[in-house]
């Protein structure tokens, strides 16, 4: 098991490797690259949320001067899967903004004119815009071939419910019978945008043999390559994907939108094709976080022991199946040691864009319901809300609701830190309310690869395949420096393209520092083994008589050899005489990522006349396992808090009755800005993850989970009214106060 130790490099706060290029404007983001003879691609999108396509004719557009290619669903492989239909509609359009055609032209203006020349006609159908409407017996069907998966018996008719999931343990009915107090709640959360500043962008350059390169802003260029090849029926070996710098993702750039269109247009035009989404297109046609309808029932004894809990969780999938009901179901009760629980989760089709990941996808919605219910339970029991959570907190050895037993975890340490934190022990400001909530994310490992090259002067180059969206390059360099025993400044890092480094899964799920970091560590250990072997040969001793300390080979204790230590630079400089260049590599499928827990608290003041909410303070406490770069851990905690507060207080997708998004811009989609938030206080708890050499557990997802419920609980304390539906915006607050 990993234990807290004193590290030489890990835990320091050096400047990030990519920092200078970013602050000086040299970094190349998705829209920055231009190629000779480049064309501009644009997409024609459906004006309807639900309609049958009667006709798409691109011939007039293709005949225009300056237009080099025009495509529609007829140009793609037939019998597509859901991903292919989302990239380009075939027989039906399923959301407002669904792509129906695309063109490549010599200029943006020419491309826009070509879109106007495309002839498109539709038979408009009634849209389905909520999970409740979609799950009704008489609901309009989005897909007549959709039969609910995972039911005990095969369904005999199609449904908008794409899949169900159940988690259960013990006897819930008996548990509720044992309860002295029972609370129930019904909660709704709207779709929300991840808020990344950089719109989706890519350039494809495909040659006459069908091979080529794609530059794209992505969280995972290996997956983008595979998905693009799948949609187009291509061989992945014919495509090279290069990840640009990325201006935010938060899960929203884990899937493809433009890339297959750019590749196909480039194939037809025989020219490079650049495609950019406008901000409006990002809102209308990329994947938001799922909206939800959740029901919670919790029973407890008078001493606070939870006897039973039940959850009903319905997630909007958008137009195609794939809502994060699984992670939501796995997370809803995960912080607590429960003998009796039952969870039903539903993946529901609606006429909105297919949802994508958003930091801990599914968990903020389900845990908002549970943590709000626990706040009501604490009030009924007249119990401190932190004490109630501590009474039932999961600990090492607790069996998670989704199966395995937790190893060492930091939930109780976070709760203990919160209980004595000055922001909790201080009086609540006049007119304000204080709310607390717990957050959780299980984290993932998955596949990663890394190489470590030693230059002839002993400097180090790390090559790995995970785009950096949260400071991971700095973390990789820190772990490499710690392992090799050399200064951080001696390390350089490269994010390789799909042809220059080994496969790595997407940067997401809080996996990168854990899994790719483990690959970097193992590659460094490979280097150390080689260095020891070469030092042994140089000294004329056996390999087991050599040790590696502080970046150099030294004789093991008791070895009688009159030799001087050999540094990494010494060995690299003499590599030609001892076996050639030093190259270390590792590839793995990382297991036991280590669950992450947090405790958040916030003080909010509500203006009773206007409904305006002021955030007076916010405190984020989280177990990071080991904070490799504490400043970036704090940044993740603060960023997640800001996003969670935005979702809680103002952010929502607002659709009209025809399924048209009414607030498709940052002017009308109300994200928090600096003046809306106080300084977010952070406290890092370190309970090392026993399955990682340095105790790492992912930190990027958990910070967004608890703020929604913490804010809702603070509003309840400030107003005396439980608002079960988000956002906690001024109009919604005033409506609730008027009805109270």
XYZ file of C-alpha atoms in Angstrom:
740
model
C 0.000 0.000 0.000
C 1.237 3.489 -0.845
C 2.038 5.667 2.149
C 2.550 9.392 2.455
C 6.259 10.030 2.045
C 8.557 12.958 1.480
C 9.149 13.378 -2.228
C 11.853 15.451 -3.830
C 9.815 16.702 -6.796
C 6.260 15.482 -6.421
C 4.197 17.997 -4.510
C 6.076 21.009 -5.842
C 4.529 23.677 -8.063
C 6.766 24.280 -11.093
C 5.747 26.194 -14.202
C 3.803 24.047 -16.666
C 5.686 22.993 -19.833
C 3.065 24.509 -22.148
C 2.556 27.694 -20.177
C 4.854 30.075 -22.038
C 3.476 29.188 -25.483
C -0.071 29.699 -24.243
C 0.415 33.063 -22.584
C 2.441 34.379 -25.544
C -0.070 33.198 -28.150
C 2.231 30.688 -29.849
C 0.209 27.600 -28.917
C -1.714 26.155 -31.866
C -5.353 25.515 -31.074
C -7.888 23.806 -33.329
C -8.701 26.821 -35.490
C -5.124 28.155 -35.741
C -3.716 25.796 -38.366
C -3.959 26.653 -42.066
C -2.714 24.598 -45.032
C -1.914 25.558 -48.628
C -4.893 25.333 -51.040
C -7.215 24.909 -48.078
C -10.985 24.922 -48.503
C -13.610 25.837 -45.931
C -16.303 23.388 -44.910
C -19.758 24.350 -43.639
C -22.726 22.289 -42.505
C -26.395 22.625 -43.395
C -28.460 21.845 -40.325
C -32.064 20.892 -39.824
C -34.495 23.728 -39.007
C -36.759 21.179 -37.288
C -36.352 19.162 -34.088
C -38.191 16.120 -35.464
C -38.997 15.474 -39.113
C -38.784 12.934 -41.895
C -36.378 13.920 -44.656
C -38.217 13.969 -47.980
C -35.389 15.287 -50.147
C -31.828 16.628 -49.904
C -30.394 17.837 -53.235
C -26.865 19.293 -53.276
C -26.515 19.538 -57.066
C -27.104 23.292 -57.306
C -24.565 23.950 -54.585
C -22.029 21.717 -56.304
C -22.513 23.624 -59.569
C -21.589 26.948 -57.991
C -18.240 28.570 -58.764
C -15.785 28.059 -55.941
C -17.571 25.007 -54.512
C -15.394 21.890 -54.674
C -17.476 19.294 -52.833
C -20.962 18.801 -51.428
C -22.205 15.800 -49.456
C -25.343 14.490 -47.795
C -26.372 11.229 -46.145
C -26.317 9.503 -49.534
C -22.525 9.868 -49.660
C -21.934 7.911 -46.447
C -21.932 4.133 -45.939
C -25.493 2.899 -45.633
C -27.039 1.145 -42.630
C -25.261 3.470 -40.199
C -25.151 3.126 -36.436
C -26.268 5.923 -34.119
C -22.929 7.704 -34.354
C -23.125 7.759 -38.135
C -26.692 9.095 -38.033
C -25.647 11.817 -35.609
C -22.800 12.898 -37.878
C -25.163 13.122 -40.879
C -28.919 12.532 -40.828
C -30.350 9.898 -43.140
C -34.126 9.316 -43.153
C -35.026 11.543 -40.180
C -33.741 14.591 -38.361
C -33.960 14.194 -34.615
C -32.978 17.601 -33.214
C -32.833 21.201 -34.313
C -29.364 21.577 -35.816
C -28.979 17.946 -36.936
C -26.573 17.923 -39.949
C -28.233 17.119 -43.280
C -25.526 18.221 -45.771
C -22.098 19.839 -45.962
C -20.032 21.713 -48.529
C -16.383 22.665 -49.103
C -15.659 25.931 -50.885
C -12.871 28.424 -51.518
C -14.072 30.809 -48.793
C -16.399 30.928 -45.828
C -18.713 33.294 -47.703
C -18.839 31.010 -50.728
C -19.573 28.024 -48.476
C -22.426 29.891 -46.768
C -23.896 30.771 -50.159
C -23.655 27.120 -51.206
C -25.654 26.045 -48.160
C -28.469 28.334 -49.273
C -28.500 26.604 -52.657
C -29.084 23.131 -51.187
C -32.679 22.007 -51.606
C -34.098 20.325 -48.506
C -37.700 19.368 -47.741
C -39.176 17.719 -44.651
C -42.329 16.218 -43.202
C -42.450 17.809 -39.770
C -43.266 15.591 -36.762
C -44.116 16.504 -33.179
C -40.988 16.731 -31.016
C -40.562 14.959 -27.676
C -38.783 17.310 -25.280
C -38.730 15.798 -21.777
C -38.148 12.423 -20.157
C -41.645 12.422 -18.697
C -43.181 13.049 -22.110
C -40.887 10.504 -23.753
C -41.726 7.784 -21.210
C -45.489 8.230 -21.519
C -47.430 5.362 -23.061
C -48.699 7.501 -25.938
C -45.360 9.191 -26.651
C -44.266 9.969 -30.198
C -41.404 7.602 -31.047
C -38.038 8.927 -32.124
C -36.914 5.519 -33.375
C -39.421 2.836 -34.288
C -36.617 0.259 -33.995
C -35.716 1.161 -30.409
C -36.607 -1.662 -28.013
C -35.622 -1.164 -24.380
C -32.468 -3.052 -23.425
C -31.793 -4.877 -20.138
C -35.432 -5.645 -19.301
C -36.150 -9.062 -17.725
C -38.367 -9.941 -20.698
C -37.902 -8.894 -24.301
C -40.267 -5.972 -24.996
C -42.954 -6.483 -27.638
C -43.123 -2.866 -28.790
C -40.655 -0.017 -29.364
C -40.100 2.722 -26.828
C -38.217 5.954 -26.240
C -36.563 4.257 -23.264
C -33.375 2.933 -24.827
C -32.135 1.040 -21.770
C -32.676 0.484 -18.073
C -30.278 -0.334 -15.268
C -30.896 -1.631 -11.760
C -28.637 -1.768 -8.713
C -29.985 -3.314 -5.532
C -28.906 -4.763 -2.208
C -30.733 -6.031 0.848
C -34.449 -5.579 1.434
C -35.571 -2.002 0.865
C -39.133 -2.533 2.117
C -37.900 -3.940 5.423
C -35.405 -1.111 5.674
C -38.122 1.513 5.386
C -40.196 -0.319 7.982
C -37.259 0.036 10.394
C -37.001 3.782 9.771
C -38.186 6.360 12.287
C -38.029 9.147 9.725
C -38.537 9.045 5.940
C -37.949 11.815 3.406
C -38.850 11.850 -0.262
C -37.982 14.243 -3.042
C -38.628 14.801 -6.739
C -35.894 16.724 -8.569
C -35.357 18.096 -12.073
C -32.160 19.379 -13.661
C -31.974 20.817 -17.203
C -29.401 20.092 -19.887
C -26.283 22.222 -19.477
C -23.260 23.074 -21.593
C -19.692 22.252 -20.561
C -18.700 25.847 -21.219
C -15.467 25.236 -23.118
C -14.307 28.467 -24.730
C -12.865 26.934 -27.922
C -15.484 25.745 -30.454
C -14.932 22.444 -32.255
C -12.472 22.694 -35.148
C -10.486 20.428 -37.463
C -8.587 20.224 -40.746
C -8.509 17.095 -42.911
C -6.037 16.550 -45.728
C -6.670 13.288 -47.600
C -4.618 12.284 -50.637
C -5.667 10.472 -53.811
C -4.929 7.079 -52.278
C -7.400 7.737 -49.455
C -4.762 8.273 -46.785
C -4.219 11.443 -44.862
C -4.032 13.483 -41.701
C -6.549 15.185 -39.475
C -5.657 17.966 -37.045
C -8.335 18.428 -34.389
C -9.067 19.781 -30.923
C -9.817 16.610 -29.028
C -9.600 14.898 -25.683
C -8.607 11.659 -27.388
C -7.192 11.537 -30.888
C -6.884 7.737 -30.928
C -10.618 7.389 -30.281
C -11.367 10.141 -32.793
C -9.400 8.221 -35.414
C -11.297 5.001 -34.672
C -14.712 6.683 -34.634
C -14.056 8.593 -37.859
C -12.847 5.454 -39.614
C -15.941 3.601 -38.408
C -18.374 6.235 -39.662
C -16.692 6.354 -43.079
C -15.922 2.643 -43.433
C -12.189 3.365 -43.593
C -9.116 1.557 -42.317
C -7.745 3.270 -39.200
C -4.257 2.769 -40.637
C -5.125 5.225 -43.414
C -5.742 8.071 -40.976
C -3.297 9.961 -38.798
C -4.855 12.156 -36.124
C -2.905 14.986 -34.532
C -4.226 16.623 -31.376
C -3.983 20.405 -31.308
C -3.893 22.356 -28.092
C -7.370 22.308 -26.607
C -9.270 25.316 -25.314
C -11.353 23.391 -22.814
C -13.286 20.172 -23.113
C -14.621 18.902 -19.773
C -15.941 15.814 -21.585
C -17.508 17.709 -24.474
C -14.631 16.861 -26.820
C -14.605 13.115 -26.307
C -16.614 12.399 -29.447
C -16.623 13.446 -33.096
C -18.821 15.926 -34.955
C -16.898 17.564 -37.827
C -14.059 15.126 -38.466
C -15.824 12.603 -40.774
C -17.360 15.479 -42.737
C -13.969 17.115 -43.254
C -12.369 13.811 -44.304
C -15.097 12.999 -46.818
C -15.117 16.534 -48.231
C -11.333 16.445 -48.561
C -11.499 13.098 -50.352
C -13.976 14.491 -52.872
C -12.331 17.899 -53.302
C -8.747 16.590 -53.282
C -7.838 19.606 -51.184
C -7.414 20.193 -47.436
C -10.704 21.138 -45.773
C -10.974 23.213 -42.611
C -14.158 23.141 -40.545
C -15.121 25.265 -37.553
C -18.292 25.338 -35.506
C -19.792 28.697 -34.703
C -20.720 29.240 -31.069
C -24.370 28.822 -32.004
C -23.600 25.482 -33.658
C -21.752 24.343 -30.546
C -24.888 24.951 -28.507
C -27.360 23.529 -31.003
C -25.475 20.524 -32.312
C -22.779 19.295 -29.925
C -23.357 17.234 -26.808
C -24.552 18.889 -23.599
C -24.841 17.272 -20.186
C -27.986 15.206 -19.733
C -31.089 16.705 -18.209
C -32.665 14.540 -15.520
C -35.751 13.753 -13.503
C -34.776 12.008 -10.258
C -36.815 10.697 -7.352
C -35.247 9.822 -3.998
C -36.609 8.194 -0.858
C -34.440 7.813 2.273
C -35.288 6.311 5.656
C -33.289 6.598 8.879
C -33.443 5.850 12.566
C -33.555 8.654 15.103
C -29.790 8.367 15.638
C -29.199 9.085 11.932
C -28.464 5.542 10.737
C -29.843 5.193 7.217
C -31.962 2.052 7.008
C -32.982 2.203 3.340
C -32.649 4.343 0.239
C -34.377 4.221 -3.122
C -33.629 6.131 -6.328
C -35.460 6.516 -9.655
C -33.207 8.244 -12.184
C -34.309 9.215 -15.704
C -31.668 10.753 -17.985
C -32.188 12.571 -21.264
C -30.012 10.874 -23.870
C -30.864 13.350 -26.578
C -31.597 11.957 -30.026
C -29.570 8.768 -29.622
C -29.021 6.322 -26.771
C -26.117 6.797 -24.422
C -27.114 8.958 -21.454
C -24.826 8.559 -18.404
C -27.420 6.660 -16.380
C -24.799 4.058 -15.418
C -22.370 6.418 -13.690
C -25.318 8.246 -12.143
C -26.703 5.028 -10.684
C -23.261 3.936 -9.493
C -22.626 7.275 -7.764
C -25.934 8.195 -6.136
C -25.415 6.164 -2.933
C -21.670 5.518 -3.209
C -20.522 7.758 -0.325
C -22.586 5.805 2.182
C -22.489 2.389 3.817
C -26.021 1.189 3.103
C -27.442 -2.262 3.799
C -30.646 -1.724 1.830
C -30.950 0.236 -1.393
C -32.524 0.056 -4.821
C -31.725 2.124 -7.908
C -33.607 2.173 -11.202
C -32.050 4.231 -14.003
C -33.367 5.007 -17.486
C -31.717 6.089 -20.747
C -34.414 8.122 -22.518
C -34.545 9.457 -26.082
C -35.725 13.048 -26.637
C -35.516 15.443 -29.600
C -32.430 17.258 -28.423
C -28.725 16.877 -29.301
C -27.152 13.587 -28.272
C -25.633 14.220 -24.852
C -21.911 14.026 -24.175
C -19.829 13.724 -21.052
C -19.479 16.617 -18.629
C -17.091 16.108 -15.685
C -18.317 13.066 -13.721
C -21.127 12.496 -16.220
C -24.355 11.563 -14.501
C -23.129 11.987 -10.928
C -23.952 15.677 -10.281
C -27.584 15.076 -11.244
C -28.227 11.948 -9.189
C -26.201 13.109 -6.199
C -27.967 16.472 -6.204
C -31.117 14.507 -5.448
C -29.540 12.356 -2.728
C -27.630 15.155 -1.030
C -30.722 17.393 -1.039
C -32.741 14.579 0.531
C -30.054 14.091 3.194
C -30.245 17.786 4.013
C -33.987 17.429 4.568
C -33.346 14.310 6.629
C -30.855 16.143 8.850
C -33.455 18.858 9.465
C -36.096 16.311 10.444
C -33.632 14.630 12.801
C -32.360 17.983 14.109
C -28.865 16.718 13.318
C -25.782 18.479 11.981
C -25.656 17.656 8.223
C -21.970 16.718 8.423
C -22.609 14.480 11.421
C -25.391 12.703 9.513
C -23.026 12.019 6.641
C -20.215 10.915 8.960
C -22.617 8.535 10.702
C -23.189 6.716 7.409
C -19.920 7.399 5.574
C -18.246 4.717 3.494
C -14.771 3.738 4.619
C -12.058 1.255 3.750
C -13.732 -2.136 3.349
C -17.200 -0.752 2.600
C -18.760 -2.468 -0.400
C -19.591 0.088 -3.065
C -23.127 -0.019 -4.478
C -21.657 -1.057 -7.821
C -19.774 -4.045 -6.445
C -16.172 -3.852 -5.213
C -15.034 -3.024 -1.714
C -13.322 0.307 -1.253
C -9.615 0.253 -0.431
C -8.253 3.215 1.529
C -10.471 6.242 0.809
C -10.624 9.761 2.171
C -14.333 10.542 2.711
C -14.182 10.541 6.508
C -11.003 12.595 6.442
C -12.783 15.156 4.221
C -15.783 15.252 6.568
C -13.526 15.687 9.593
C -11.688 18.520 7.864
C -14.979 20.196 6.958
C -16.303 19.995 10.517
C -13.390 22.045 11.879
C -12.879 24.309 8.866
C -13.169 28.023 9.719
C -15.762 28.443 6.978
C -17.968 25.924 8.771
C -17.348 26.892 12.377
C -17.871 30.616 11.693
C -21.366 32.139 12.067
C -23.562 32.164 8.982
C -23.664 35.726 7.580
C -26.884 37.607 8.231
C -29.522 36.916 5.599
C -27.586 33.987 4.145
C -27.874 30.223 4.265
C -25.166 27.584 4.507
C -25.311 24.370 2.533
C -23.094 21.292 2.533
C -22.908 18.275 0.257
C -20.680 15.301 -0.509
C -19.284 14.496 -3.940
C -18.002 11.246 -5.432
C -16.496 9.832 -8.598
C -15.239 6.285 -9.015
C -12.462 7.200 -11.518
C -11.230 4.928 -14.283
C -7.905 3.517 -15.464
C -8.064 2.119 -19.008
C -5.231 1.872 -21.552
C -2.168 4.091 -21.751
C 1.274 4.042 -23.322
C 4.422 6.075 -22.835
C 7.990 6.245 -24.035
C 10.974 7.866 -22.359
C 13.966 8.874 -24.489
C 17.278 9.836 -22.929
C 19.222 12.407 -24.920
C 23.000 12.219 -25.150
C 23.416 14.904 -22.468
C 21.139 13.143 -20.014
C 18.052 15.262 -20.612
C 14.788 13.378 -20.878
C 11.954 13.395 -23.421
C 8.633 11.842 -22.440
C 6.288 10.916 -25.294
C 2.680 10.003 -24.510
C -0.694 10.101 -26.202
C -3.063 12.014 -23.940
C -4.054 15.563 -24.835
C -3.419 17.878 -21.909
C -6.605 19.510 -20.651
C -5.715 19.964 -16.992
C -1.969 20.238 -16.544
C -1.168 16.575 -17.154
C 2.087 17.383 -18.964
C 3.442 18.935 -15.795
C 2.294 15.929 -13.767
C 3.996 13.505 -16.177
C 7.239 15.474 -15.957
C 7.054 15.551 -12.159
C 6.554 11.787 -11.926
C 9.340 11.172 -14.457
C 11.694 13.434 -12.529
C 10.814 11.763 -9.227
C 11.296 8.279 -10.635
C 14.552 8.978 -12.464
C 15.922 11.183 -9.699
C 16.665 14.128 -11.979
C 15.509 17.778 -11.825
C 12.107 18.673 -13.258
C 13.798 21.185 -15.559
C 15.630 18.316 -17.240
C 12.370 16.807 -18.576
C 10.608 17.660 -21.833
C 7.279 16.190 -22.907
C 5.593 15.592 -26.259
C 1.969 14.654 -26.972
C 2.458 12.255 -29.870
C 0.094 11.789 -32.800
C -1.520 8.428 -33.556
C 1.510 7.293 -35.588
C 4.275 8.396 -33.245
C 3.242 6.985 -29.878
C 1.436 3.977 -28.476
C -2.320 3.837 -28.030
C -3.869 5.755 -25.157
C -7.525 6.049 -24.296
C -9.217 9.410 -24.059
C -8.229 12.102 -21.576
C -11.304 11.833 -19.403
C -12.781 10.093 -16.397
C -9.934 11.442 -14.241
C -7.683 8.734 -15.660
C -4.710 10.544 -17.164
C -2.467 11.339 -14.204
C -3.302 7.932 -12.752
C -3.008 5.652 -15.792
C -0.739 7.506 -18.201
C 1.327 8.600 -15.220
C 1.735 4.940 -14.311
C 2.914 4.218 -17.868
C 5.452 7.060 -17.614
C 6.690 5.708 -14.289
C 7.101 2.207 -15.721
C 8.911 3.563 -18.782
C 11.271 5.423 -16.447
C 11.806 2.245 -14.461
C 12.695 0.563 -17.761
C 15.347 3.255 -18.280
C 16.689 2.728 -14.768
C 16.991 -1.026 -15.349
C 18.944 -0.380 -18.544
C 21.183 2.144 -16.801
C 21.974 -0.296 -14.011
C 22.827 -2.974 -16.566
C 25.152 -0.625 -18.424
C 26.779 0.609 -15.242
C 27.390 -3.004 -14.225
C 29.045 -3.696 -17.566
C 31.171 -0.560 -17.265
C 32.318 -1.464 -13.760
C 32.682 -5.173 -14.394
C 30.202 -6.181 -11.665
C 26.898 -8.061 -11.651
C 23.703 -6.121 -12.321
C 22.306 -6.884 -8.852
C 25.345 -5.120 -7.394
C 24.169 -1.787 -8.818
C 21.560 0.519 -7.333
C 19.952 3.716 -8.605
C 19.957 6.699 -6.244
C 19.306 10.372 -6.940
C 19.665 10.040 -10.684
C 22.830 7.982 -10.759
C 24.062 4.413 -10.637
C 25.975 3.578 -7.471
C 27.476 0.349 -6.109
C 25.133 -1.505 -3.782
C 26.077 -1.503 -0.095
C 28.882 -3.971 0.576
C 30.103 -4.064 -3.027
C 33.871 -3.785 -3.015
C 34.466 -1.784 -6.181
C 36.576 1.332 -6.554
C 34.233 3.148 -8.965
C 32.613 6.532 -9.213
C 28.821 6.932 -9.490
C 27.561 7.222 -13.036
C 24.902 9.869 -13.636
C 22.200 9.607 -16.250
C 24.224 12.025 -18.370
C 27.354 9.875 -17.972
C 25.559 6.732 -19.094
C 23.761 8.474 -21.971
C 26.964 10.087 -23.191
C 28.626 6.683 -23.369
C 25.553 4.864 -24.731
C 27.109 4.130 -28.123
C 29.742 1.955 -26.413
C 27.351 0.150 -24.072
C 24.472 -0.891 -26.313
C 23.075 2.140 -28.116
C 20.394 4.742 -27.338
C 18.436 4.620 -24.113
C 14.738 4.166 -24.786
C 12.178 3.090 -22.197
C 8.617 2.172 -22.943
C 5.516 0.926 -21.193
C 1.937 0.119 -22.079
C -0.769 -0.987 -19.688
C -4.439 -1.349 -18.890
C -4.556 0.349 -15.506
C -6.773 -1.139 -12.811
C -8.129 0.025 -9.420
C -8.130 3.732 -10.169
C -9.185 4.634 -6.636
C -12.438 6.422 -5.816
C -12.415 10.136 -5.056
C -14.598 11.911 -2.480
C -15.209 15.557 -1.684
C -17.091 17.753 0.749
C -18.301 21.186 -0.358
C -19.894 23.984 1.640
C -21.178 27.359 0.578
C -22.847 30.447 2.008
C -25.442 32.037 -0.292
C -27.519 35.164 0.228
C -30.879 35.545 -1.536
C -32.444 38.909 -2.304
C -36.066 38.283 -1.358
C -37.338 41.004 -3.709
C -35.419 40.099 -6.877
C -34.447 36.466 -6.346
C -30.786 37.307 -7.040
C -28.288 34.981 -5.361
C -24.898 36.160 -4.108
C -22.229 33.553 -3.431
C -20.531 34.768 -0.263
C -18.119 31.873 0.180
C -17.408 28.430 -1.214
C -15.126 25.769 0.233
C -13.981 22.646 -1.597
C -12.335 19.811 0.348
C -11.221 16.753 -1.622
C -9.080 13.650 -1.357
C -6.456 13.713 -4.110
C -4.601 10.583 -3.022
C -1.285 12.327 -3.592
C -1.290 15.822 -5.075
C 1.375 15.548 -7.782
C 1.134 19.263 -8.613
C -0.935 20.866 -5.828
C -1.646 24.055 -7.776
C -3.320 22.077 -10.546
C -5.287 20.019 -8.044
C -6.532 23.248 -6.492
C -7.319 24.551 -9.963
C -9.391 21.462 -10.724
C -11.271 21.894 -7.461
C -11.918 25.580 -8.091
C -12.899 25.045 -11.728
C -15.343 22.293 -10.857
C -16.842 24.452 -8.127
C -17.341 27.341 -10.560
C -18.968 25.079 -13.134
C -21.154 23.364 -10.550
C -22.301 26.691 -9.116
C -23.102 27.937 -12.613
C -25.216 24.858 -13.302
C -26.906 25.185 -9.923
C -27.697 28.885 -10.109
C -28.268 29.876 -13.728
C -27.226 27.497 -16.496
C -29.858 25.675 -18.552
C -30.808 24.845 -22.121
C -34.149 26.545 -22.803
C -36.236 25.018 -25.620
C -39.442 26.344 -27.150
C -42.394 24.080 -27.872
C -40.931 23.226 -31.289
C -37.630 22.003 -29.840
C -35.616 25.076 -30.867
C -32.949 26.166 -28.391
C -33.685 29.770 -27.402
C -30.423 30.660 -25.661
C -27.717 29.413 -28.029
C -25.055 31.979 -27.140
C -22.916 32.980 -24.181
C -24.946 36.192 -24.050
C -28.134 34.285 -23.241
C -26.661 31.138 -21.664
C -25.740 32.505 -18.248
C -22.344 31.147 -17.157
C -20.700 32.654 -14.066
C -17.934 35.176 -14.590
C -15.258 36.257 -12.133
C -17.439 38.948 -10.573
C -20.140 36.362 -9.765
C -17.922 34.249 -7.522
C -15.780 34.710 -4.433
C -12.332 33.219 -4.047
C -12.986 29.495 -3.810
C -11.192 28.083 -0.783
C -9.618 24.668 -1.183
C -8.208 22.042 1.140
C -6.458 19.009 -0.308
C -6.738 15.779 1.678
C -4.162 13.108 0.853
C -5.107 9.489 1.482
C -2.790 7.682 -0.967
C -4.359 5.324 -3.481
C -2.758 1.940 -2.744
C -2.788 0.849 -6.382
C -0.575 3.653 -7.712
C 3.199 3.937 -7.132
C 2.797 7.508 -5.883
C -0.691 7.185 -4.429
C -2.460 9.096 -7.210
C -6.228 9.135 -7.482
C -7.912 11.210 -10.188
C -9.210 14.615 -9.144
C -10.814 16.183 -12.237
C -14.361 14.815 -12.068
C -15.314 14.967 -8.403
C -15.188 18.782 -7.991
C -18.366 19.360 -10.030
C -20.498 16.785 -8.220
C -21.296 18.414 -4.866
C -21.802 22.133 -5.728
C -25.312 21.610 -7.141
C -26.667 20.158 -3.916
C -24.557 22.427 -1.697
C -26.104 25.454 -3.415
C -29.629 24.006 -3.234
C -29.186 23.270 0.458
C -27.888 26.794 1.094
C -30.932 28.265 -0.682
C -33.151 26.064 1.501
C -31.406 27.409 4.601
C -31.622 31.010 3.403
C -35.268 31.010 2.303
C -36.924 28.186 4.192
C -38.111 26.808 0.847
C -36.847 23.582 -0.737
C -36.317 24.216 -4.439
C -36.210 20.808 -6.058
C -35.675 22.005 -9.621
C -32.552 23.684 -10.977
C -31.431 26.267 -11.850
C -31.837 28.387 -8.733
C -32.243 31.442 -10.929
C -34.014 34.657 -9.887
C -37.272 33.909 -11.749
C -37.441 30.380 -10.329
C -36.644 31.548 -6.803
C -39.278 34.291 -6.939
C -41.856 31.825 -8.204
C -41.106 29.459 -5.323
C -41.160 32.262 -2.750
C -44.492 33.515 -4.088
C -45.953 30.008 -3.796
C -44.508 29.314 -0.342
